[in-house]
CSV table of C-alpha atoms in Angstrom, one decimal:
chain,number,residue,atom,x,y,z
D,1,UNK,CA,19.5,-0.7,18.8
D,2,UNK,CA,18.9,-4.2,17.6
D,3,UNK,CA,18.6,-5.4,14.2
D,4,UNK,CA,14.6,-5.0,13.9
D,5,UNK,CA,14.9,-1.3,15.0
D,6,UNK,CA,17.4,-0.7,12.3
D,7,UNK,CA,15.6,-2.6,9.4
D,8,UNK,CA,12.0,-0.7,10.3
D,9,UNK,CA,13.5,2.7,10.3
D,10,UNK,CA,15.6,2.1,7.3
D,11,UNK,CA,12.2,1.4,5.6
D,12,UNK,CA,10.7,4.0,7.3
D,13,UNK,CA,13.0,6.6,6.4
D,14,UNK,CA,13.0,5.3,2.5
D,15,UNK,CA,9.5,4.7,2.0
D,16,UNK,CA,8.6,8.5,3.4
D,17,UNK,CA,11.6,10.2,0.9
D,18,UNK,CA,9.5,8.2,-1.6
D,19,UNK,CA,6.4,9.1,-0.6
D,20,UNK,CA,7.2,13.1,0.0
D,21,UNK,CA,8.0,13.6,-3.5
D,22,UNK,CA,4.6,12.0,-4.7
D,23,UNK,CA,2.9,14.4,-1.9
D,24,UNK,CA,4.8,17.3,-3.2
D,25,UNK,CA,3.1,16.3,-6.7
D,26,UNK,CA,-0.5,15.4,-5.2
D,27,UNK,CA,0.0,18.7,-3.6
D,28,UNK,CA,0.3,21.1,-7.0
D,29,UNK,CA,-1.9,19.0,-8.7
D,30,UNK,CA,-5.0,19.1,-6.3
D,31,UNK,CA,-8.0,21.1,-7.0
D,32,UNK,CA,-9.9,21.1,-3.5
D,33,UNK,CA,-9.1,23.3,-0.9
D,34,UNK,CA,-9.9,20.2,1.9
D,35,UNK,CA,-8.1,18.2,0.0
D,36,UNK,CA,-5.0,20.6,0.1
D,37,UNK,CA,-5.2,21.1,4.1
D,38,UNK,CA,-4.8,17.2,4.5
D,39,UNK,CA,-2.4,17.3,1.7
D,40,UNK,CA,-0.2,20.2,4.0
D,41,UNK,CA,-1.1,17.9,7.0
D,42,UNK,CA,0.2,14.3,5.8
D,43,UNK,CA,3.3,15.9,4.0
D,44,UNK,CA,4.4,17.5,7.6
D,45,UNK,CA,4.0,14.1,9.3
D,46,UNK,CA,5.7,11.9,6.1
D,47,UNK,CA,8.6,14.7,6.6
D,48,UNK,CA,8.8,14.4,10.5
D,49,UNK,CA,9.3,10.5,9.9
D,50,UNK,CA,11.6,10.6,7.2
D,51,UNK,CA,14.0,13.3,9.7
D,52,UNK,CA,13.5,11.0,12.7
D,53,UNK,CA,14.3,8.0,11.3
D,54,UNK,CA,17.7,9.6,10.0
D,55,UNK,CA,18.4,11.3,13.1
D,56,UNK,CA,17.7,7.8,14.8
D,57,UNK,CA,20.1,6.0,12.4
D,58,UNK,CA,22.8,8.8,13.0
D,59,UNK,CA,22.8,8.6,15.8
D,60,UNK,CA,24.6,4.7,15.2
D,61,UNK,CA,26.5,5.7,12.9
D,62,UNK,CA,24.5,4.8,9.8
D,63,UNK,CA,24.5,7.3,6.7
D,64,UNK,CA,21.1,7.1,5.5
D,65,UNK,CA,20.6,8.7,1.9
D,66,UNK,CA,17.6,10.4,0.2
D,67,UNK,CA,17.6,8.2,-2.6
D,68,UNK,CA,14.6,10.5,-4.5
D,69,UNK,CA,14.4,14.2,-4.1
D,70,UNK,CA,12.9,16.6,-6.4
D,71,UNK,CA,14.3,16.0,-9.9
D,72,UNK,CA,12.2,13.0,-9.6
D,73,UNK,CA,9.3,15.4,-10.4
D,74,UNK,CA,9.6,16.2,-14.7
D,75,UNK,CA,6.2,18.1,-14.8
D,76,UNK,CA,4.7,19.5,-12.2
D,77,UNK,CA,1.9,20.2,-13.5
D,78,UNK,CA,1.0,17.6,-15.3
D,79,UNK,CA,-2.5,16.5,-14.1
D,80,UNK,CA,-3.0,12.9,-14.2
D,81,UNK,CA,-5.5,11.7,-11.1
D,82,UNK,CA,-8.5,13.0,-10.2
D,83,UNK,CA,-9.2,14.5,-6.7
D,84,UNK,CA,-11.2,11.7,-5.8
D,85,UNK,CA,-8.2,9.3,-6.9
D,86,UNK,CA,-5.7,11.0,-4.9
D,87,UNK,CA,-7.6,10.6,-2.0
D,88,UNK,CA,-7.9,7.0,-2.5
D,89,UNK,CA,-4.5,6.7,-2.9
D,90,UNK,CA,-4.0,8.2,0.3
D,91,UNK,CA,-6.4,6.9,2.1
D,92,UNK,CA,-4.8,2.9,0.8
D,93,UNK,CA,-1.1,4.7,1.9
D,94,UNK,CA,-2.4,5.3,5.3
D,95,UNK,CA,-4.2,2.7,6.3
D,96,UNK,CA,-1.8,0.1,4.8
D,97,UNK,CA,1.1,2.2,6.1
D,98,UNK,CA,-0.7,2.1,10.1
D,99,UNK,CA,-1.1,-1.2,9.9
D,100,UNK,CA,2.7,-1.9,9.3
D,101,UNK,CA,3.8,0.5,11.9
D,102,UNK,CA,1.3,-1.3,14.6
D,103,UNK,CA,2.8,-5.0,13.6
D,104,UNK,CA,6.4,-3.0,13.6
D,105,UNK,CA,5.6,-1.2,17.0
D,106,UNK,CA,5.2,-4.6,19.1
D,107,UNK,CA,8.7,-5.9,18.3
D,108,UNK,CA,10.6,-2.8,19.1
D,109,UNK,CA,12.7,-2.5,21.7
D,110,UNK,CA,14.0,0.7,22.3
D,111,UNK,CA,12.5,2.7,24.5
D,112,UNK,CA,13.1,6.0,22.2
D,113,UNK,CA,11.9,4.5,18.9
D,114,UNK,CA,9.1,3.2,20.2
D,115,UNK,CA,7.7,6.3,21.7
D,116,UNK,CA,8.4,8.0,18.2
D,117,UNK,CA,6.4,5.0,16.8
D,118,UNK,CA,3.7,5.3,18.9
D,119,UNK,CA,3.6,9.4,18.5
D,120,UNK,CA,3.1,8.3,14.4
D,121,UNK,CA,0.6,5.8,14.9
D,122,UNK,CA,-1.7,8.3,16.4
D,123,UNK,CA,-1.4,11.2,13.7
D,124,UNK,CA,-1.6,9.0,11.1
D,125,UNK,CA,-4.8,8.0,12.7
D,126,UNK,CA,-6.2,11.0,12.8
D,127,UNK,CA,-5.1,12.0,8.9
D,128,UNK,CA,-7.1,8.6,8.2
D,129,UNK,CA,-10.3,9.9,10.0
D,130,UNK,CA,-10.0,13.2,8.1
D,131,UNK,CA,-10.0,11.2,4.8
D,132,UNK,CA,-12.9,9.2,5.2
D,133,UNK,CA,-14.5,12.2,6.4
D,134,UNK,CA,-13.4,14.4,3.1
D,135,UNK,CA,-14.7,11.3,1.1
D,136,UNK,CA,-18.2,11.0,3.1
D,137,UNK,CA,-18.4,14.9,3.0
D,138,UNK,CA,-18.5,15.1,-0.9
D,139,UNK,CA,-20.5,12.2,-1.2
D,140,UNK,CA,-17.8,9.4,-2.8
D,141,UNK,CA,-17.0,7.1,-0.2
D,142,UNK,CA,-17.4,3.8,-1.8
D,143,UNK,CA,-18.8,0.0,-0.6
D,144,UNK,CA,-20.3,2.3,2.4
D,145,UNK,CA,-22.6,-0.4,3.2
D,146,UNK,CA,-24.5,-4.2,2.2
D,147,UNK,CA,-27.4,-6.1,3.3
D,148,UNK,CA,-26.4,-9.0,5.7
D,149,UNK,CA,-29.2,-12.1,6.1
D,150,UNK,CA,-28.6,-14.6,9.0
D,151,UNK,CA,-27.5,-18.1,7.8
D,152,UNK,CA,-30.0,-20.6,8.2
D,153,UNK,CA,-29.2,-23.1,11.1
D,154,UNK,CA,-28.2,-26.3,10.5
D,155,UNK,CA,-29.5,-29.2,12.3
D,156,UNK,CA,-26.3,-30.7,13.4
D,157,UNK,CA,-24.4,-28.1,15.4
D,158,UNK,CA,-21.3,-29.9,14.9
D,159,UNK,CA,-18.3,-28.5,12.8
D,160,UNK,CA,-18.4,-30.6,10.4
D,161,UNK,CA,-15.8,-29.9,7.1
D,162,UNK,CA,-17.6,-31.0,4.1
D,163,UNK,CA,-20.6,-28.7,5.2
D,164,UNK,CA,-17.6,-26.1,5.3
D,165,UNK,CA,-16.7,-26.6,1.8
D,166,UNK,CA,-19.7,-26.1,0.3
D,167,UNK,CA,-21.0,-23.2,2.4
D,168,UNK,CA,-20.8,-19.4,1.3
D,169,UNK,CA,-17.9,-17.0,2.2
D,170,UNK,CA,-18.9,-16.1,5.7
D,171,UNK,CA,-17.9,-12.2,6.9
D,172,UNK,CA,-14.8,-12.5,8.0
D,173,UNK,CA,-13.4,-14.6,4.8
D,174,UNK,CA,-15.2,-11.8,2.8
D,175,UNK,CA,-14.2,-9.0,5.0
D,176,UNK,CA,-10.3,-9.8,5.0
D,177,UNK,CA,-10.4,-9.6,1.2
D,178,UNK,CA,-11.7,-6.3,0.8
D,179,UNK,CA,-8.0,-4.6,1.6
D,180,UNK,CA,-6.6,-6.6,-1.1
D,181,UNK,CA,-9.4,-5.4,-3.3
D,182,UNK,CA,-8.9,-1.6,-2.3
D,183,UNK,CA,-5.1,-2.3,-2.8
D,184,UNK,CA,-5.7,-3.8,-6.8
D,185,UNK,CA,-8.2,-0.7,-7.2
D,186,UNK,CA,-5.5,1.9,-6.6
D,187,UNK,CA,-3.0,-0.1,-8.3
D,188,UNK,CA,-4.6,-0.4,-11.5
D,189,UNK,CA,-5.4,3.0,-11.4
D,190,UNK,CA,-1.9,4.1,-10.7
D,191,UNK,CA,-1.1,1.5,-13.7
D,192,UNK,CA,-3.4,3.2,-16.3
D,193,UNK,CA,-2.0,6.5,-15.3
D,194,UNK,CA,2.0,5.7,-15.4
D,195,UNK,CA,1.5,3.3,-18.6
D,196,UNK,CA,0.9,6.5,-20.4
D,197,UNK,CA,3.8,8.6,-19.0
D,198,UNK,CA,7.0,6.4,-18.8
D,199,UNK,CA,9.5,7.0,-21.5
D,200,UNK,CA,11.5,3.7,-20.7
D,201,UNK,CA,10.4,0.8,-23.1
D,202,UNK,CA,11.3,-1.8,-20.3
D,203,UNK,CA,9.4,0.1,-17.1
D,204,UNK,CA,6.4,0.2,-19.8
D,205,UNK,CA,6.0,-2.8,-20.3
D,206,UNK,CA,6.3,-3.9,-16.7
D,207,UNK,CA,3.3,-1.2,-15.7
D,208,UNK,CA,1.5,-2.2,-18.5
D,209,UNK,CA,2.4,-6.2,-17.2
D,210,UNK,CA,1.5,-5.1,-13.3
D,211,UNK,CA,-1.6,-3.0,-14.8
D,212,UNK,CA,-2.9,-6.2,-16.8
D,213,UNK,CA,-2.2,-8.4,-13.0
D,214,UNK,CA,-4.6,-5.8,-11.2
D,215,UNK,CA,-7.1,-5.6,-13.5
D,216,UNK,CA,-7.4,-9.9,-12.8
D,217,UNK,CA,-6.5,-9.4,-9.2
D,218,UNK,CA,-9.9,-6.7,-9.2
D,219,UNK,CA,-12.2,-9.2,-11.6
D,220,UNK,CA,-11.3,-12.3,-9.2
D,221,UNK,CA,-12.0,-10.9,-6.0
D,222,UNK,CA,-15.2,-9.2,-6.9
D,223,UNK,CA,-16.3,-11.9,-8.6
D,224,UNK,CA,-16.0,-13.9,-5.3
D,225,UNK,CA,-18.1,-10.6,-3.2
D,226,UNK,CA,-20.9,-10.8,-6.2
D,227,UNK,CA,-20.8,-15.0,-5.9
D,228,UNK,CA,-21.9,-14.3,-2.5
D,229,UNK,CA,-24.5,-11.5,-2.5
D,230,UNK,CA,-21.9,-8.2,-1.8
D,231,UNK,CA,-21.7,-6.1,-4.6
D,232,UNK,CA,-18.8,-4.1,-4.6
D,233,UNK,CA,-17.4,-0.8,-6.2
D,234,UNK,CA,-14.4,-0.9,-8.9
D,235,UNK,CA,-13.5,1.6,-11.5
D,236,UNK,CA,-11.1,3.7,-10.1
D,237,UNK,CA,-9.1,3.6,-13.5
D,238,UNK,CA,-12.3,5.8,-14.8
D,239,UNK,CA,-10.6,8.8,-12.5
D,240,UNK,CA,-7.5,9.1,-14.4
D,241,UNK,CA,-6.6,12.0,-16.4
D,242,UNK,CA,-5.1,11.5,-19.9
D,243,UNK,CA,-1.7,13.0,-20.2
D,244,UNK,CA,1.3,13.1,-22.5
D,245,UNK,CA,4.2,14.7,-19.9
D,246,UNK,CA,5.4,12.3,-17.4
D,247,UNK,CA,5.1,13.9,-14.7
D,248,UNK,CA,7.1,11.7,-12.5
D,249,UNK,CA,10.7,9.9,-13.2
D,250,UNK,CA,10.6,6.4,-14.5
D,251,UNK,CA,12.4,5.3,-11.3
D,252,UNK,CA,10.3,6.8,-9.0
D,253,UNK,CA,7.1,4.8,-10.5
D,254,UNK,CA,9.0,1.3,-10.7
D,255,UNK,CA,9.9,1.9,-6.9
D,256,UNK,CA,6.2,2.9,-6.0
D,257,UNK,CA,5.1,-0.2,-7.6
D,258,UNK,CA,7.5,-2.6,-5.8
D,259,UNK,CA,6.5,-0.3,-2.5
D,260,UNK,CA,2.9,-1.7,-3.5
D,261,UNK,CA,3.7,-5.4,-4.3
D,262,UNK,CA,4.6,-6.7,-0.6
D,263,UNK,CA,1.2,-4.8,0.5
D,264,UNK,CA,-1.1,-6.4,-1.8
D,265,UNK,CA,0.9,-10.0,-0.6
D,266,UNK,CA,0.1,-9.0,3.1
D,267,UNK,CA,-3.7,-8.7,2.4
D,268,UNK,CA,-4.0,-12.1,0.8
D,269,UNK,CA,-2.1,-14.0,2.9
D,270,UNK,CA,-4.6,-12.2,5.5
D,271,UNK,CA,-7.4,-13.5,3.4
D,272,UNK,CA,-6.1,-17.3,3.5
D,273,UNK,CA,-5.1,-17.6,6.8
D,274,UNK,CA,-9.0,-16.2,8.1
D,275,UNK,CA,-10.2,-19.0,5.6
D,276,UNK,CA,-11.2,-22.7,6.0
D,277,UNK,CA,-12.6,-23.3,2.7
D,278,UNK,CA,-10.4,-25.0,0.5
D,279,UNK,CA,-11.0,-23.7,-3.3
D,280,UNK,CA,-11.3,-20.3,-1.7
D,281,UNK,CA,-7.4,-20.8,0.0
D,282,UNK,CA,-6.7,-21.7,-3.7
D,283,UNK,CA,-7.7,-19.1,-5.8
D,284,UNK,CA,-6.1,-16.7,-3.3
D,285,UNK,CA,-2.9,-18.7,-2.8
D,286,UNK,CA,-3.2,-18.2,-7.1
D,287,UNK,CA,-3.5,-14.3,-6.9
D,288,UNK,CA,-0.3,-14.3,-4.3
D,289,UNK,CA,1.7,-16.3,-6.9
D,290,UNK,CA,0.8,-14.0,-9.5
D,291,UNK,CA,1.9,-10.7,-7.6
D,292,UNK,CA,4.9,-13.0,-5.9
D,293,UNK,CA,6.1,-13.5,-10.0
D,294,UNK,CA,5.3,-9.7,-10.9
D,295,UNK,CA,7.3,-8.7,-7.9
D,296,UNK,CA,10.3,-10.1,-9.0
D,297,UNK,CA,10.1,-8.9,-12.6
D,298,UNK,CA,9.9,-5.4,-10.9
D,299,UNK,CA,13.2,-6.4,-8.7
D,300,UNK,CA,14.8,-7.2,-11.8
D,301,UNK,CA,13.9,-4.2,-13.6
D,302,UNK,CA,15.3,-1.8,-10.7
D,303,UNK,CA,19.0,-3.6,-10.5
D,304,UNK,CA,19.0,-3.7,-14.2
D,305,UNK,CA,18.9,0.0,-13.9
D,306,UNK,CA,20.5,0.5,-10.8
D,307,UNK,CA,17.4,2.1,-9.6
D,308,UNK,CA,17.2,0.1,-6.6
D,309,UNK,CA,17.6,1.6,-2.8
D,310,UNK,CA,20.0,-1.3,-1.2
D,311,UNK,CA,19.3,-1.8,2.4
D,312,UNK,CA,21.9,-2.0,5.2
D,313,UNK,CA,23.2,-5.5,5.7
D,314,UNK,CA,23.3,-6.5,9.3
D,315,UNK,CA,25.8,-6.8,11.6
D,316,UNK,CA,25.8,-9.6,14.0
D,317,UNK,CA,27.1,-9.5,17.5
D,318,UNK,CA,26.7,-11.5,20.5
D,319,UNK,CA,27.2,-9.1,23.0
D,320,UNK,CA,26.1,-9.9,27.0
């Protein structure tokens, strides 16, 4: 097993502990019966990775640890998204979380990992389907759809780039911002919620910080959709319940947030490298600083507190 293969299912196996305990919550905090069959269904296949990718890494010798378990959950039952917001957040989970295992398939190597990859890929893809359908079902599947109008032609056919700078966002520009959208959407919701919660002075003020980023993140980029005739739906904040027991540890929710930060990096750097127009690259290249600063108040915050999961340093050999 090379160096990649160890790296991917370290962050395999970490990110599903992670995300098993915020399924366990999703799970006694859900009201719809659909919504608790998929529930059922994505905690099995978060569980099967997060056993896999041990037993993978046991198999060289490396001691993976569940670095969260279930004293991570303080209330239960403390009710703090809506049904419609959990599946939102599990719909951004899953889709974001497909795309990284399809850009982490093609460079594996081993011919056992990559068949376990592969068998994940395809139930994730199927969980995804059965999310949008839930959502399309009941009637709250959001941006569904927007009038398109053909550009007019120009006269010269010819590239030219100052006719580039002043033209409108064309689909795909617009189209590779609307992940980072989604991803600020769940984030600031997920901020509102946790802002509440925490107990820890210092991990408050760093949602409240990361909840003030998305809220700008959300404003920039649908301000850019409604510049160029796509209006666009925001206000998934409006979905979250008031509540005044935590019902999740302070370290869990400062590690779900950094778990977020690299994601919402990905889909902007997405966004500038599908773009030729040059104050658009710059406003987006803005929005990455922004979440490139917050990410490392975040990393400072978990070593402070020795909340962070260290990942395995790697071990270089040269054998032939």
């Amino acid at each position: 097993m090379n160096v990649n293969e160890l790296g991917f299912l370290w962050y395999l196996q970490s990110s599903s502990n992670m995300v098993n305990v915020l399924l366990k919550y999703f799970q006694a905090t859900a009201e719809d019966d659909d919504l608790k069959n998929i529930l059922k269904e994505i905690f099995s296949l978060s569980t099967y990775q997060e056993k896999e990718a041990e037993r993978f890494l046991s198999e060289i010798k490396y001691n993976s640890i569940n670095f969260f378990n279930e004293e991570d959950i303080l209330h239960i039952n403390s009710r703090v998204f809506s049904d419609q917001l959990i599946i939102e957040i599990l719909k951004h989970i899953s889709g974001n979380g497909m795309r990284e295992l399809a850009i982490q398939y093609s460079e594996l190597t081993d011919y056992k990992v990559k068949v376990f990859y592969m068998d994940i890929i395809n139930k994730l893809s199927r969980i995804e389907i059965l999310l949008f359908e839930l959502l399309q079902n009941k009637g709250l599947l959001q941006n569904k759809s927007f009038a398109f109008t053909e550009a007019e032609e120009r006269e010269d056919n010819l590239f030219k780039v100052a006719s580039t700078q002043k033209r409108p966002l064309n689909t795909v520009e617009l189209s590779h911002m609307s992940s980072s959208l989604q991803c600020n959407n769940v984030g600031l919701a997920l901020c509102t919620g946790f802002s509440e919660t925490v107990s820890d002075m210092n991990t408050k003020q760093i949602i409240i910080k990361g909840k003030k980023l998305a809220f700008n993140q959300v404003s920039v980029l649908s301000d850019l959709f409604k510049q160029n005739g796509v209006i666009i739906s925001t206000g998934l904040e409006s979905l979250v319940f008031p509540s005044n027991k935590a019902p999740l540890s302070d370290r869990l929710v400062a590690n779900l947030i950094m778990f977020l930060n690299p994601i919402g990096i990905n889909n902007l750097q997405s966004a500038v490298t599908s773009s030729y127009k040059k104050e658009h690259v710059k406003t987006l290249k803005k929005l990455i600083k922004d979440v490139e600063d917050f990410s490392k108040d975040v990393f400072k915050l978990l070593v402070k507190k020795d909340w962070f999961n260290e990942p395995p340093v790697a071990k270089w050999t040269n054998k032939q």
